[in-house]
Tab-separated table of C-alpha atoms in Angstrom:
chain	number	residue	atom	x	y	z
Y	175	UNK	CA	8.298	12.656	-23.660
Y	176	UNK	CA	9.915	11.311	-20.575
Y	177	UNK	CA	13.846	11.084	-21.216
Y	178	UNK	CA	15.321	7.366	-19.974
Y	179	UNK	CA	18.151	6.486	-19.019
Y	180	UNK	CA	20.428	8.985	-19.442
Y	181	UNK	CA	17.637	12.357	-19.380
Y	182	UNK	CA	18.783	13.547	-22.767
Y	183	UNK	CA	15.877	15.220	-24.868
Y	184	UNK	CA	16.170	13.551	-28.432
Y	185	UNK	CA	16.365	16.194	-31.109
Y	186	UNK	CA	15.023	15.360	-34.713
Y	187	UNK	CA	17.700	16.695	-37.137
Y	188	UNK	CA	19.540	15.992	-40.465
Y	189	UNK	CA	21.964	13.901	-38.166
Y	190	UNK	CA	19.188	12.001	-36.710
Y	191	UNK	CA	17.693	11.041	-40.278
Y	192	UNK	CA	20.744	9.714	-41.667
Y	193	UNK	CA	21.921	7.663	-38.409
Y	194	UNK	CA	18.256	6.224	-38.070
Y	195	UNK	CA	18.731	4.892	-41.682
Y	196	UNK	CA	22.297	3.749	-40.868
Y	197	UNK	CA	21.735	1.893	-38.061
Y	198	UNK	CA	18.714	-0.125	-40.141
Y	199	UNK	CA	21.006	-1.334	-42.502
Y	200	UNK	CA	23.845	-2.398	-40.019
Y	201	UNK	CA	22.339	-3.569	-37.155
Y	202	UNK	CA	21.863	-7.151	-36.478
Y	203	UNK	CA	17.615	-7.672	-36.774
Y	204	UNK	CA	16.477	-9.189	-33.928
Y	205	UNK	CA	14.709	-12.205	-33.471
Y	206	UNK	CA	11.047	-12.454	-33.588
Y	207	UNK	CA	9.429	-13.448	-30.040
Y	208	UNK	CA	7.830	-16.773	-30.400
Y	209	UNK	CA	5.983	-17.196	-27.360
Y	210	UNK	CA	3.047	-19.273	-27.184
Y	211	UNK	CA	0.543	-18.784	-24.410
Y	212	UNK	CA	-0.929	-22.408	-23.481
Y	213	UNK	CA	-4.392	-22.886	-22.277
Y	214	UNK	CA	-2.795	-23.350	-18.617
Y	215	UNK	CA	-1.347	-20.764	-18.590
Y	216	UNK	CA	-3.915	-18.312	-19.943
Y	217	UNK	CA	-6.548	-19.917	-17.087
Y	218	UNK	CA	-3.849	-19.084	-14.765
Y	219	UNK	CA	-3.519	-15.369	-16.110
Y	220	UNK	CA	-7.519	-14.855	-16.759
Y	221	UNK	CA	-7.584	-16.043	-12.715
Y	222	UNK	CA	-5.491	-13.023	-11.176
Y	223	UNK	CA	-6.205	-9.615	-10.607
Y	224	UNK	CA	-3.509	-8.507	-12.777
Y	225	UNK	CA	-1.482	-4.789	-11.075
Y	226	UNK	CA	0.713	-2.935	-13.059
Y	227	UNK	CA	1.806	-0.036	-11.068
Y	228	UNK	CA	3.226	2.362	-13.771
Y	229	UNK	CA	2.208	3.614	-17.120
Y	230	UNK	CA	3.120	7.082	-18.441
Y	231	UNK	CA	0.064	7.124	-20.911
Y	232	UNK	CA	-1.341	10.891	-19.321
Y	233	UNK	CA	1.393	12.386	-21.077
Y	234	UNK	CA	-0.548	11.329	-24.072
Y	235	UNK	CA	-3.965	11.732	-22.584
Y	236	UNK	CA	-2.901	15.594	-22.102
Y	237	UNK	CA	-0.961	16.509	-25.317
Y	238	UNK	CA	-1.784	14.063	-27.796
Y	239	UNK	CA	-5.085	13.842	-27.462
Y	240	UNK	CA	-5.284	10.519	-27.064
Y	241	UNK	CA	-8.502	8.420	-26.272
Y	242	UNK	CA	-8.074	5.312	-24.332
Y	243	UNK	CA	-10.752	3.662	-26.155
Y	244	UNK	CA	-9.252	4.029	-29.254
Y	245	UNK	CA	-9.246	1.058	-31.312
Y	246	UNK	CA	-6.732	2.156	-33.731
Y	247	UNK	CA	-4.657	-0.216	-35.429
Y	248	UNK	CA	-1.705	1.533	-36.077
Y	249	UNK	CA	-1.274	3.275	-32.577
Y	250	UNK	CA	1.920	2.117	-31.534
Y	251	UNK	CA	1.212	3.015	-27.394
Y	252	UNK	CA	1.277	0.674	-25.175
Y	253	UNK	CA	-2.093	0.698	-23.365
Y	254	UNK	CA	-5.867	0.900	-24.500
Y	255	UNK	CA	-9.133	-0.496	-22.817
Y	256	UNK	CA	-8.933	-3.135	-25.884
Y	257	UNK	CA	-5.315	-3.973	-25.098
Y	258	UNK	CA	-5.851	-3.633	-21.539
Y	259	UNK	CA	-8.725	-6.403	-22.046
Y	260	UNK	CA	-7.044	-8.831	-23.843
Y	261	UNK	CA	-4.015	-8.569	-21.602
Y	262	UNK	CA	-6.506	-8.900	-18.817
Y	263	UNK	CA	-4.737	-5.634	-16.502
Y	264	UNK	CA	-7.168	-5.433	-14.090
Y	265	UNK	CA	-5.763	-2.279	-12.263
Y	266	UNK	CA	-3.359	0.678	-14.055
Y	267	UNK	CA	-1.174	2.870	-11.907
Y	268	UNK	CA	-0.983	6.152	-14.215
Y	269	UNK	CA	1.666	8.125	-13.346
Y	270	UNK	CA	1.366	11.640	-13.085
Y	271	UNK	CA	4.950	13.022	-14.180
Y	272	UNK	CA	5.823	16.390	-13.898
Y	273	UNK	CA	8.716	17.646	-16.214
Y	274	UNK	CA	10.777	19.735	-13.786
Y	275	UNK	CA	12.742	21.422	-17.006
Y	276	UNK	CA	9.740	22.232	-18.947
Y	277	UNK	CA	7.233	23.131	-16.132
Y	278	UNK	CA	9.730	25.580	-13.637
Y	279	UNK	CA	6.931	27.424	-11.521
Y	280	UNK	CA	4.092	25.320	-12.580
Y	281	UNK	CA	4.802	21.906	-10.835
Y	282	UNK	CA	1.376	21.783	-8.993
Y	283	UNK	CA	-0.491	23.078	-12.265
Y	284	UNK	CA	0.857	20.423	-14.390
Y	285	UNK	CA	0.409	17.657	-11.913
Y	286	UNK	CA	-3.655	18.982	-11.657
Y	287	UNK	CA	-3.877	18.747	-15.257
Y	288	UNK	CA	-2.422	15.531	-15.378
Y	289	UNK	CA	-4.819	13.916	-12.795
Y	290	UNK	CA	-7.393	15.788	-14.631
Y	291	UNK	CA	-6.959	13.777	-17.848
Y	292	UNK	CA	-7.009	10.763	-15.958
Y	293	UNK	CA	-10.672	11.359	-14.414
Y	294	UNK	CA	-11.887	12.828	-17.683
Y	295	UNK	CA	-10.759	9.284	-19.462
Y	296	UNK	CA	-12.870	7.303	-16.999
Y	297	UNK	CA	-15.895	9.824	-17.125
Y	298	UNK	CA	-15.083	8.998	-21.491
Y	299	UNK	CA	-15.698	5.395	-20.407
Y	300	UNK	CA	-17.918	4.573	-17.717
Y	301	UNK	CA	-18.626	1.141	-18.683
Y	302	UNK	CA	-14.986	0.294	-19.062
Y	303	UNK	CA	-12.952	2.025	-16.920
Y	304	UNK	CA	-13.257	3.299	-13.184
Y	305	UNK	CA	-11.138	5.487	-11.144
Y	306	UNK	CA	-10.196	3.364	-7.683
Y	307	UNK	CA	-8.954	4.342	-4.214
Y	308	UNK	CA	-8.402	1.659	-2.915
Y	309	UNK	CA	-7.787	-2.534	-2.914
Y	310	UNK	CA	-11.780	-2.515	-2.620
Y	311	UNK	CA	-11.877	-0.381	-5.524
Y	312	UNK	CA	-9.934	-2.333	-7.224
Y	313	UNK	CA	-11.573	-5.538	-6.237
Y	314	UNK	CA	-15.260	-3.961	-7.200
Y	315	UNK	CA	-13.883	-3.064	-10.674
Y	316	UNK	CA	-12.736	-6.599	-11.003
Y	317	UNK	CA	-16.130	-8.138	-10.372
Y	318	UNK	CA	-17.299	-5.893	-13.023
Y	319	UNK	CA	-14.879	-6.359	-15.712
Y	320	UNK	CA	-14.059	-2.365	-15.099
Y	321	UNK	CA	-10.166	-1.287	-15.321
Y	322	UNK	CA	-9.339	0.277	-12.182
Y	323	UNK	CA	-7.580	3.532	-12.821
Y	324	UNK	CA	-5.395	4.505	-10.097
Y	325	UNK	CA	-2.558	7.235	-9.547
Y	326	UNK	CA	1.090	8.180	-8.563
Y	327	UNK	CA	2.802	11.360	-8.821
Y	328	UNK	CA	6.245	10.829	-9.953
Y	329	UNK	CA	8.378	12.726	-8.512
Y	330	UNK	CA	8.276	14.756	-5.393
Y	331	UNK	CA	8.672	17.907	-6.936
Y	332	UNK	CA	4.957	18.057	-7.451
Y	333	UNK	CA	4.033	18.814	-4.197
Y	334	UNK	CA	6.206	22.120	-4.065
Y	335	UNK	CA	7.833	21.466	-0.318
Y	336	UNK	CA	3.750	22.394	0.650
Y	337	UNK	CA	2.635	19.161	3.115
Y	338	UNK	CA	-0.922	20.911	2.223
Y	339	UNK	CA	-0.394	20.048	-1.564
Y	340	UNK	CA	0.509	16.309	-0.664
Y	341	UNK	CA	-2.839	15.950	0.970
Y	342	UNK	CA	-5.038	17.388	-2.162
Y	343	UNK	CA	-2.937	14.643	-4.372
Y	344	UNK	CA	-4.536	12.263	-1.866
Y	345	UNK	CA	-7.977	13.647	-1.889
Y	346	UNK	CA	-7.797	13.384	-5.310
Y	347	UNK	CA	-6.818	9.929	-5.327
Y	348	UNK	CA	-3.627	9.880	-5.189
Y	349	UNK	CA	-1.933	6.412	-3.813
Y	350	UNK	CA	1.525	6.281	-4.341
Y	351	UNK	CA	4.008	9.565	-5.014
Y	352	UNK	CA	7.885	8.694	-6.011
Y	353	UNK	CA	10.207	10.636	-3.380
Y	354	UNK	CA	12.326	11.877	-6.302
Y	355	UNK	CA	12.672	11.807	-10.394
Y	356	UNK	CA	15.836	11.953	-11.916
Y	357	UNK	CA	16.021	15.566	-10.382
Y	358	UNK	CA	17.298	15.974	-6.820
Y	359	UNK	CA	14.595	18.438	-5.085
Y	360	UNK	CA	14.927	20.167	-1.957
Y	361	UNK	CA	14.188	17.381	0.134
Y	362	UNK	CA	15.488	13.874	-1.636
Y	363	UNK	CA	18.336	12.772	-3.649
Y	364	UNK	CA	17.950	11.069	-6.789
Y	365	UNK	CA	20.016	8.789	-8.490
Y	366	UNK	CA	20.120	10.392	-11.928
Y	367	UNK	CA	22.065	13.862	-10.711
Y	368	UNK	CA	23.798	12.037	-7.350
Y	369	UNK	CA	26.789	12.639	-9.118
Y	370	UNK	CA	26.226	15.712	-10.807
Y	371	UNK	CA	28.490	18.451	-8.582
Y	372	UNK	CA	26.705	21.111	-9.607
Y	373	UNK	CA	23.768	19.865	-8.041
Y	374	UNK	CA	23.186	20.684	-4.168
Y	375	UNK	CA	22.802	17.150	-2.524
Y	376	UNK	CA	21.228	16.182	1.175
Y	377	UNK	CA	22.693	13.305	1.975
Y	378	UNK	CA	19.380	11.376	1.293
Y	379	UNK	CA	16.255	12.725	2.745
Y	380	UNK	CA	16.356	16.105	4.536
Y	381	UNK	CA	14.109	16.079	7.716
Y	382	UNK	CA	11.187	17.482	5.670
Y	383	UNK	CA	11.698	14.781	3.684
Y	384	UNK	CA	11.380	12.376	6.205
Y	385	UNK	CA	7.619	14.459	7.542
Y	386	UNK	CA	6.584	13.736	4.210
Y	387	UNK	CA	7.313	9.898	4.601
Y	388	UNK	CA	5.054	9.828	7.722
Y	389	UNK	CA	2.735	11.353	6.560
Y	390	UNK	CA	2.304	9.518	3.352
Y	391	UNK	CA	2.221	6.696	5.825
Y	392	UNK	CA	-1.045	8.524	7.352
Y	393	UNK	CA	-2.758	9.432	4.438
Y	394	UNK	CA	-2.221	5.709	2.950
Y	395	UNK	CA	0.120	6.677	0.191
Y	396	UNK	CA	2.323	4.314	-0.718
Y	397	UNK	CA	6.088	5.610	-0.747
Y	398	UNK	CA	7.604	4.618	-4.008
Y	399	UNK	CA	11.044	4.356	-3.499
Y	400	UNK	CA	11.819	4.207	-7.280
Y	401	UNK	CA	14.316	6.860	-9.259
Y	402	UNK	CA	15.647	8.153	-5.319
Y	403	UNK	CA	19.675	7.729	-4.671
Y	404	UNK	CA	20.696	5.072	-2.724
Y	405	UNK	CA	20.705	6.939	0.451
Y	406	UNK	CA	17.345	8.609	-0.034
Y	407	UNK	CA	16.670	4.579	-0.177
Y	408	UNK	CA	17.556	3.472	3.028
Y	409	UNK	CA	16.583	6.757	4.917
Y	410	UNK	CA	13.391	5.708	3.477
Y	411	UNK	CA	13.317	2.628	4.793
Y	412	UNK	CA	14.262	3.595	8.573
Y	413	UNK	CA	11.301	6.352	8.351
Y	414	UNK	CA	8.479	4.507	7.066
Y	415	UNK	CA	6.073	2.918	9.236
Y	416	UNK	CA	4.525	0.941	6.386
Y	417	UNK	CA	5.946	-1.069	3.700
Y	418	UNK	CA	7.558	0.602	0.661
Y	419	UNK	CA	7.417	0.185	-2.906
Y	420	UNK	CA	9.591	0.609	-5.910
Y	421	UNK	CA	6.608	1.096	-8.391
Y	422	UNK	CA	9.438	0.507	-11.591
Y	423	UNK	CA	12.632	-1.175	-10.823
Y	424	UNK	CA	14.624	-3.797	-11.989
Y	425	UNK	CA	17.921	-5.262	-10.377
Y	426	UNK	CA	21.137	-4.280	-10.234
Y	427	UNK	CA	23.293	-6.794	-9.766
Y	428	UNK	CA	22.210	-8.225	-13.426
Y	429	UNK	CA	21.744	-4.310	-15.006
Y	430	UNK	CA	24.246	-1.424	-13.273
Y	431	UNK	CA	22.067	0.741	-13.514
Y	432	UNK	CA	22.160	3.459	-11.013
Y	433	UNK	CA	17.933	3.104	-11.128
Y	434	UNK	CA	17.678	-0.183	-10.282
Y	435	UNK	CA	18.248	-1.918	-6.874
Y	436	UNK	CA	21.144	-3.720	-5.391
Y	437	UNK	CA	20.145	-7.286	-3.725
Y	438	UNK	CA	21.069	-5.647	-0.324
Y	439	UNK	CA	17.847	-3.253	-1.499
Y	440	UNK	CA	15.821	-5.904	-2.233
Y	441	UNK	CA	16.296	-7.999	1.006
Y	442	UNK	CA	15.731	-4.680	2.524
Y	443	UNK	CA	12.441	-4.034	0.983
Y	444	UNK	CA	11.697	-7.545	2.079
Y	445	UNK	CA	12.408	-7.158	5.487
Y	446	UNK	CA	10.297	-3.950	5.445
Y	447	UNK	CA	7.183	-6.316	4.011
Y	448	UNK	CA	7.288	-3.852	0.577
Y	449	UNK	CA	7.654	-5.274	-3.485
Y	450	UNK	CA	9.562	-4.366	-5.813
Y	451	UNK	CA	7.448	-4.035	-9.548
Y	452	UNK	CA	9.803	-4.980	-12.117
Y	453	UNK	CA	10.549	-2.130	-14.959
Y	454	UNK	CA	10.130	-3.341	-19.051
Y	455	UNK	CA	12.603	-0.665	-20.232
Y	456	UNK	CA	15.414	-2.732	-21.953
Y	457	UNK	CA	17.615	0.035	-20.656
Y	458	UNK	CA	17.190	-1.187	-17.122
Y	459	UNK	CA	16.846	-4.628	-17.934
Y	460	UNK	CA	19.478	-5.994	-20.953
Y	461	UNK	CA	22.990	-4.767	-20.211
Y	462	UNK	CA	23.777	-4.395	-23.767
Y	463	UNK	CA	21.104	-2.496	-24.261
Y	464	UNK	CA	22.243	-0.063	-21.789
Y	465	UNK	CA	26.013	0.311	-23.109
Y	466	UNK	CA	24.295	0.922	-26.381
Y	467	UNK	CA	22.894	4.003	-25.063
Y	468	UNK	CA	25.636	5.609	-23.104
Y	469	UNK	CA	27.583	4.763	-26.668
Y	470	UNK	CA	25.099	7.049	-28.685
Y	471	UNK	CA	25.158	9.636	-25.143
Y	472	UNK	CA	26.832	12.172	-27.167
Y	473	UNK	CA	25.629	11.857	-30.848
Y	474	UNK	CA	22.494	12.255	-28.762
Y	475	UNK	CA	23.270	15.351	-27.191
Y	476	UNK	CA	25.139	16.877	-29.987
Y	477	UNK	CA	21.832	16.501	-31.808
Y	478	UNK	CA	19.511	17.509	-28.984
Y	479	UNK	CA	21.390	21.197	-28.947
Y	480	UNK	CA	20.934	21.298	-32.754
Y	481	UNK	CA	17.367	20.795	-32.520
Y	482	UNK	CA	17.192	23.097	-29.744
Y	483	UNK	CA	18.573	25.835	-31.371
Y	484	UNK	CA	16.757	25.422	-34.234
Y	485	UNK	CA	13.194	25.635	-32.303
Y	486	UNK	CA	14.695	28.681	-30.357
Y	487	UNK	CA	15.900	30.491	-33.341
Y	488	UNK	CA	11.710	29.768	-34.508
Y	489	UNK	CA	10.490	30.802	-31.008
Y	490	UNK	CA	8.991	27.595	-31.331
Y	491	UNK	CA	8.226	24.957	-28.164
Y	492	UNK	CA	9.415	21.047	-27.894
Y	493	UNK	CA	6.114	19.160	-27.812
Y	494	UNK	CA	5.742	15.686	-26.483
Y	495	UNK	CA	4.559	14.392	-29.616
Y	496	UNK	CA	7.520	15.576	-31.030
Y	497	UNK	CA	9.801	14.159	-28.513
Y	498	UNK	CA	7.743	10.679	-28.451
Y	499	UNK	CA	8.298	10.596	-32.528
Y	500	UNK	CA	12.088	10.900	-32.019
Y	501	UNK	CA	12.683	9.193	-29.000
Y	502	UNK	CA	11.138	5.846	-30.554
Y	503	UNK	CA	13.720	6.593	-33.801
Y	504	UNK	CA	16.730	6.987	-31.433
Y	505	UNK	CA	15.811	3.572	-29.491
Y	506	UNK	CA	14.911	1.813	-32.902
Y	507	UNK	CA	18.989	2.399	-33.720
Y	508	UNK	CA	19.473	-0.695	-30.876
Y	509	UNK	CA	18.214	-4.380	-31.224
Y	510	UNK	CA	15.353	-5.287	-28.533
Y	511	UNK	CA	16.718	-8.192	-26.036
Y	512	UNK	CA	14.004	-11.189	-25.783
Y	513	UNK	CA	11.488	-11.174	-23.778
Y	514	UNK	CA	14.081	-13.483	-21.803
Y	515	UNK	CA	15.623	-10.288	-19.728
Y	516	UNK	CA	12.494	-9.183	-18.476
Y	517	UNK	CA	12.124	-12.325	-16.836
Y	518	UNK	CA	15.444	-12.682	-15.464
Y	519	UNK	CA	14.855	-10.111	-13.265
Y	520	UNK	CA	11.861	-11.262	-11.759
Y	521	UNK	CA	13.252	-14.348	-11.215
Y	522	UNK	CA	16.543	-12.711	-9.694
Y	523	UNK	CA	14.028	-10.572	-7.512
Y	524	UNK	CA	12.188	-13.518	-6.581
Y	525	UNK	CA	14.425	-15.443	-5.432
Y	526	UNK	CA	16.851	-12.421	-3.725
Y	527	UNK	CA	13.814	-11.051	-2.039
Y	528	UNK	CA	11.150	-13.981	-1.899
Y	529	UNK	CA	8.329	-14.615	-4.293
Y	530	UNK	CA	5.993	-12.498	-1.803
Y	531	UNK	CA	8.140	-9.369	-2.948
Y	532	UNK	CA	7.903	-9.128	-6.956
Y	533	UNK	CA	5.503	-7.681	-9.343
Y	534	UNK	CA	5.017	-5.757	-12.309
Y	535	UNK	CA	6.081	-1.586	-13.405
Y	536	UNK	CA	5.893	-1.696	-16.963
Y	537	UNK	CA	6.868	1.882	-17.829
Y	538	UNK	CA	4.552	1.198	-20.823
Y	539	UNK	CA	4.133	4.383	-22.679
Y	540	UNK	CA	7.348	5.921	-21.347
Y	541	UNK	CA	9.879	4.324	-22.923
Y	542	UNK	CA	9.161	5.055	-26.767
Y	543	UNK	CA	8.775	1.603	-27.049
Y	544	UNK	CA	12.042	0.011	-25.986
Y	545	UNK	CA	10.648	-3.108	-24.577
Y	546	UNK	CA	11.498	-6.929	-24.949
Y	547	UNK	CA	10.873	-8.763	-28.021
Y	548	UNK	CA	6.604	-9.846	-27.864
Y	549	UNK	CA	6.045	-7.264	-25.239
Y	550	UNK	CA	4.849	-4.484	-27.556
Y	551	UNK	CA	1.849	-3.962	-25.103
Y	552	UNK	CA	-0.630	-4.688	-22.327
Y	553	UNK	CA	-2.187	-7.203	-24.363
Y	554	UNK	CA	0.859	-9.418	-24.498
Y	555	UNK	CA	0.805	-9.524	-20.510
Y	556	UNK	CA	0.044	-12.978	-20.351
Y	557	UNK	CA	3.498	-14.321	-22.346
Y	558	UNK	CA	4.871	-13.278	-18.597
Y	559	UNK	CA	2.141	-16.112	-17.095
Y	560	UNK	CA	3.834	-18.279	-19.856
Y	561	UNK	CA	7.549	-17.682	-18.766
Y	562	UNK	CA	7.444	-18.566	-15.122
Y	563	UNK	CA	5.344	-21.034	-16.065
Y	564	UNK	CA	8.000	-22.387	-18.112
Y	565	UNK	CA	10.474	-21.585	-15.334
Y	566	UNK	CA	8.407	-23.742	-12.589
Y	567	UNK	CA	6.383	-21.085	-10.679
Y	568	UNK	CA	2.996	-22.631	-9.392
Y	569	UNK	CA	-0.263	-20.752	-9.928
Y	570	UNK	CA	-0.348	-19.361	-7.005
Y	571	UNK	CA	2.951	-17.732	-6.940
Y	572	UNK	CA	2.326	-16.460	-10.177
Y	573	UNK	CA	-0.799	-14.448	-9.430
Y	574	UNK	CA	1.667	-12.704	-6.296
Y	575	UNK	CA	3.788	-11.712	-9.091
Y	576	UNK	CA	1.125	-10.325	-11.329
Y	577	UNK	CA	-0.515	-7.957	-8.887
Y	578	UNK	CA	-1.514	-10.069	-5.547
Y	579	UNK	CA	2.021	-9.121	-4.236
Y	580	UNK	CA	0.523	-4.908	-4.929
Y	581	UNK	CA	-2.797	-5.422	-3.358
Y	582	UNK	CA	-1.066	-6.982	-0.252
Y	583	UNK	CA	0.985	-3.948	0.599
Y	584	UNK	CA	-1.650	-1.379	-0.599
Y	585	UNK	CA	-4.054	-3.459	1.762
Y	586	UNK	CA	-1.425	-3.293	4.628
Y	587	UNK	CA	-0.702	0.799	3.869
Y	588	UNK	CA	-4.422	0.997	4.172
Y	589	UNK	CA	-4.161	-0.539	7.455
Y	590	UNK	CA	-1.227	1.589	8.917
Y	591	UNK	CA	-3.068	4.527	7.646
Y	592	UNK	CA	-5.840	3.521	10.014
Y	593	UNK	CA	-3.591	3.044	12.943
Y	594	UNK	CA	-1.993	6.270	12.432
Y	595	UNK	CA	-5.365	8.588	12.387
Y	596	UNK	CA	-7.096	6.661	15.056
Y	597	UNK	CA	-4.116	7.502	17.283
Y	598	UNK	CA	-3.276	11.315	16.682
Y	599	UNK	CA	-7.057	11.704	17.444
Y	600	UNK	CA	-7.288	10.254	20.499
């Protein structure tokens, strides 16, 4: 399980039990979402080639088990070819995330295993589900009601400081990587240890850093700007020779969270011609949400050593199904926001930015379900068609937000990718 906002492993323990059941019979329920999607504005929805650039379902793919095509009723993840379908998500971004904790020495291994499950879930589903390269690809699996399947390592830790491993990624299909996690590696700073002193810093991206930038520019792999420190950011930004994305982020001037991006970033990423793909996490995108994690911080690390302990004193391992189990207990303890926030901030980053600079990062299967009210999963997609419908967007502004906004930089990374290898061969 991929820890959020503050990196703390959950731990399942008697304190766990008893707060879970606590906080259910003192916490305030929550509203039901009540959303309505109108004929209008599911023609609008059905009419886009819908992108969401971020989904952690391989972690499930590779230790759960899980089956894409499962029709399940009771599976609580967020995405599944039937969900996928009825959400109409045209093209998935899986991200292949690479725990640096639990895989020290094995980065490139894991990350190969990863991409592995994605292929072998396509190969599962032929007639459903296609792996894509590219905007054609993504365009050809549109035409035949396909979802594309598409890639981006998250975190630049993968590639273990080896420019040769960053190339395989892209053979493999590979189109985006994230400069950092929440861990600082040996060539960009991230924002979840910028402040940790025990952590050796750079000052943003060391120059090897920066030779991976350029030549993610000419491979044509988007550079996802996403989880780095705010130095890392603009470093970033004066490197690149192609636009930038931030493949999950949400804005900071309505969440302070050190993840998401001031409005100086987002003009930035304007300027560069990039988009910023809004995150669902209600961590990143209610502030109350937020403050109600940092309050449980240390009930939630007092209970992550006990757990710890306990497995150690076993010689037993933390599994991600264990982690996913807890995880969705701990964020249970704290009321969902409506579906209200999420649109805030693509309406903040809309109009900070531009409407040609917005689109969708759902974090859907890594944030143990701590999403806005009525956005349990892909299939409710189209109650964001509804909302800035409601809010006065026009159709076609709407289909930039839900993935036309992607396919224009991917096309125009394409391009510079082009540029760049035509002119170091001549």
């Amino acid at each position: 399980m991929k820890p959020i906002l503050l990196r703390l492993n959950i731990a399942l323990s008697a304190f766990l039990i008893s707060a879970v059941m606590m906080a259910a019979q003192t916490a305030t329920p929550a509203k039901p979402d009540d959303t309505v999607v109108s004929d209008k504005a599911r023609q609008i929805h059905d009419s886009a080639i819908v992108v969401d650039t971020h989904a952690d379902t391989p972690q499930r793919f590779l230790d759960e088990g899980f089956d894409i095509g499962s029709t399940d009723p009771n599976d609580v993840g967020h995405i599944s070819l039937d969900k996928a379908r009825r959400g109409n998500l045209g093209a998935e971004f899986f991200s292949i995330w690479v725990d640096p904790e639990t895989n020290q020495g094995n980065f490139a291994k894991h990350t190969f295993d990863l991409i592995d499950s994605v292929y072998e879930q396509a190969a599962r589903h032929p007639d459903r589900m296609m792996m894509a390269h590219s905007v054609a690809d993504i365009e050809r699996a549109h035409k035949e009601h396909k979802l594309a399947a598409l890639m981006g390592i998250e975190g630049g830790h993968s590639i273990e400081n080896d420019i040769h491993l960053l190339r395989d990624y892209y053979r493999l299909g590979v189109r985006y990587m994230t400069l950092s996690w929440s861990n600082t590696n040996e060539w960009a700073d991230s924002s979840g240890d910028i402040n940790d002193e025990k952590v050796q810093h750079h000052n943003g991206l060391t120059d090897f850093g920066k030779q991976v930038v350029l030549e993610m520019n000419r491979l044509g792999m988007m550079v996802d700007i996403s989880h780095v420190a705010d130095k890392t950011f603009w470093d970033a930004i004066a490197t690149t020779k192609a636009p930038v994305i931030a493949s999950h982020s949400s804005s900071r001037a309505l969440v302070n969270a050190p993840r998401n991006m001031t409005d100086d970033m987002l003009r930035a990423v304007a300027k560069n011609g990039g988009v910023v793909q809004v995150n669902f996490f209600n961590g990143f995108d209610d502030e109350t949400y937020r403050k109600r994690m940092e309050d449980q911080a240390k009930d939630q690390a007092a209970a992550v050593q006990k757990y710890v302990d306990h497995l150690k004193a076993d010689g037993k391992p933390v599994t991600y199904v264990d982690m996913e189990r807890i995880q969705r207990e701990w964020m249970a303890m704290i009321p969902r926001p409506p579906l209200k926030v999420l649109i805030d901030h693509i309406d903040h980053i809309a109009k900070t930015a531009g409407v040609d600079h917005v689109g969708l990062g759902s974090d859907f299967d890594g944030v143990s379900g701590a999403t806005p009210q009525g956005m349990d999963s892909a299939a409710d997609l189209p109650k964001i068609t509804q909302a800035l419908l409601d809010r006065g967007y026009s159709a076609d502004d709407i289909r930039k937000i839900l993935g036309g906004n992607t396919l224009r930089v991917f096309g125009e990374v394409e391009r510079v990718s082009r540029e760049m290898r035509t002119s170091s061969s001549k």
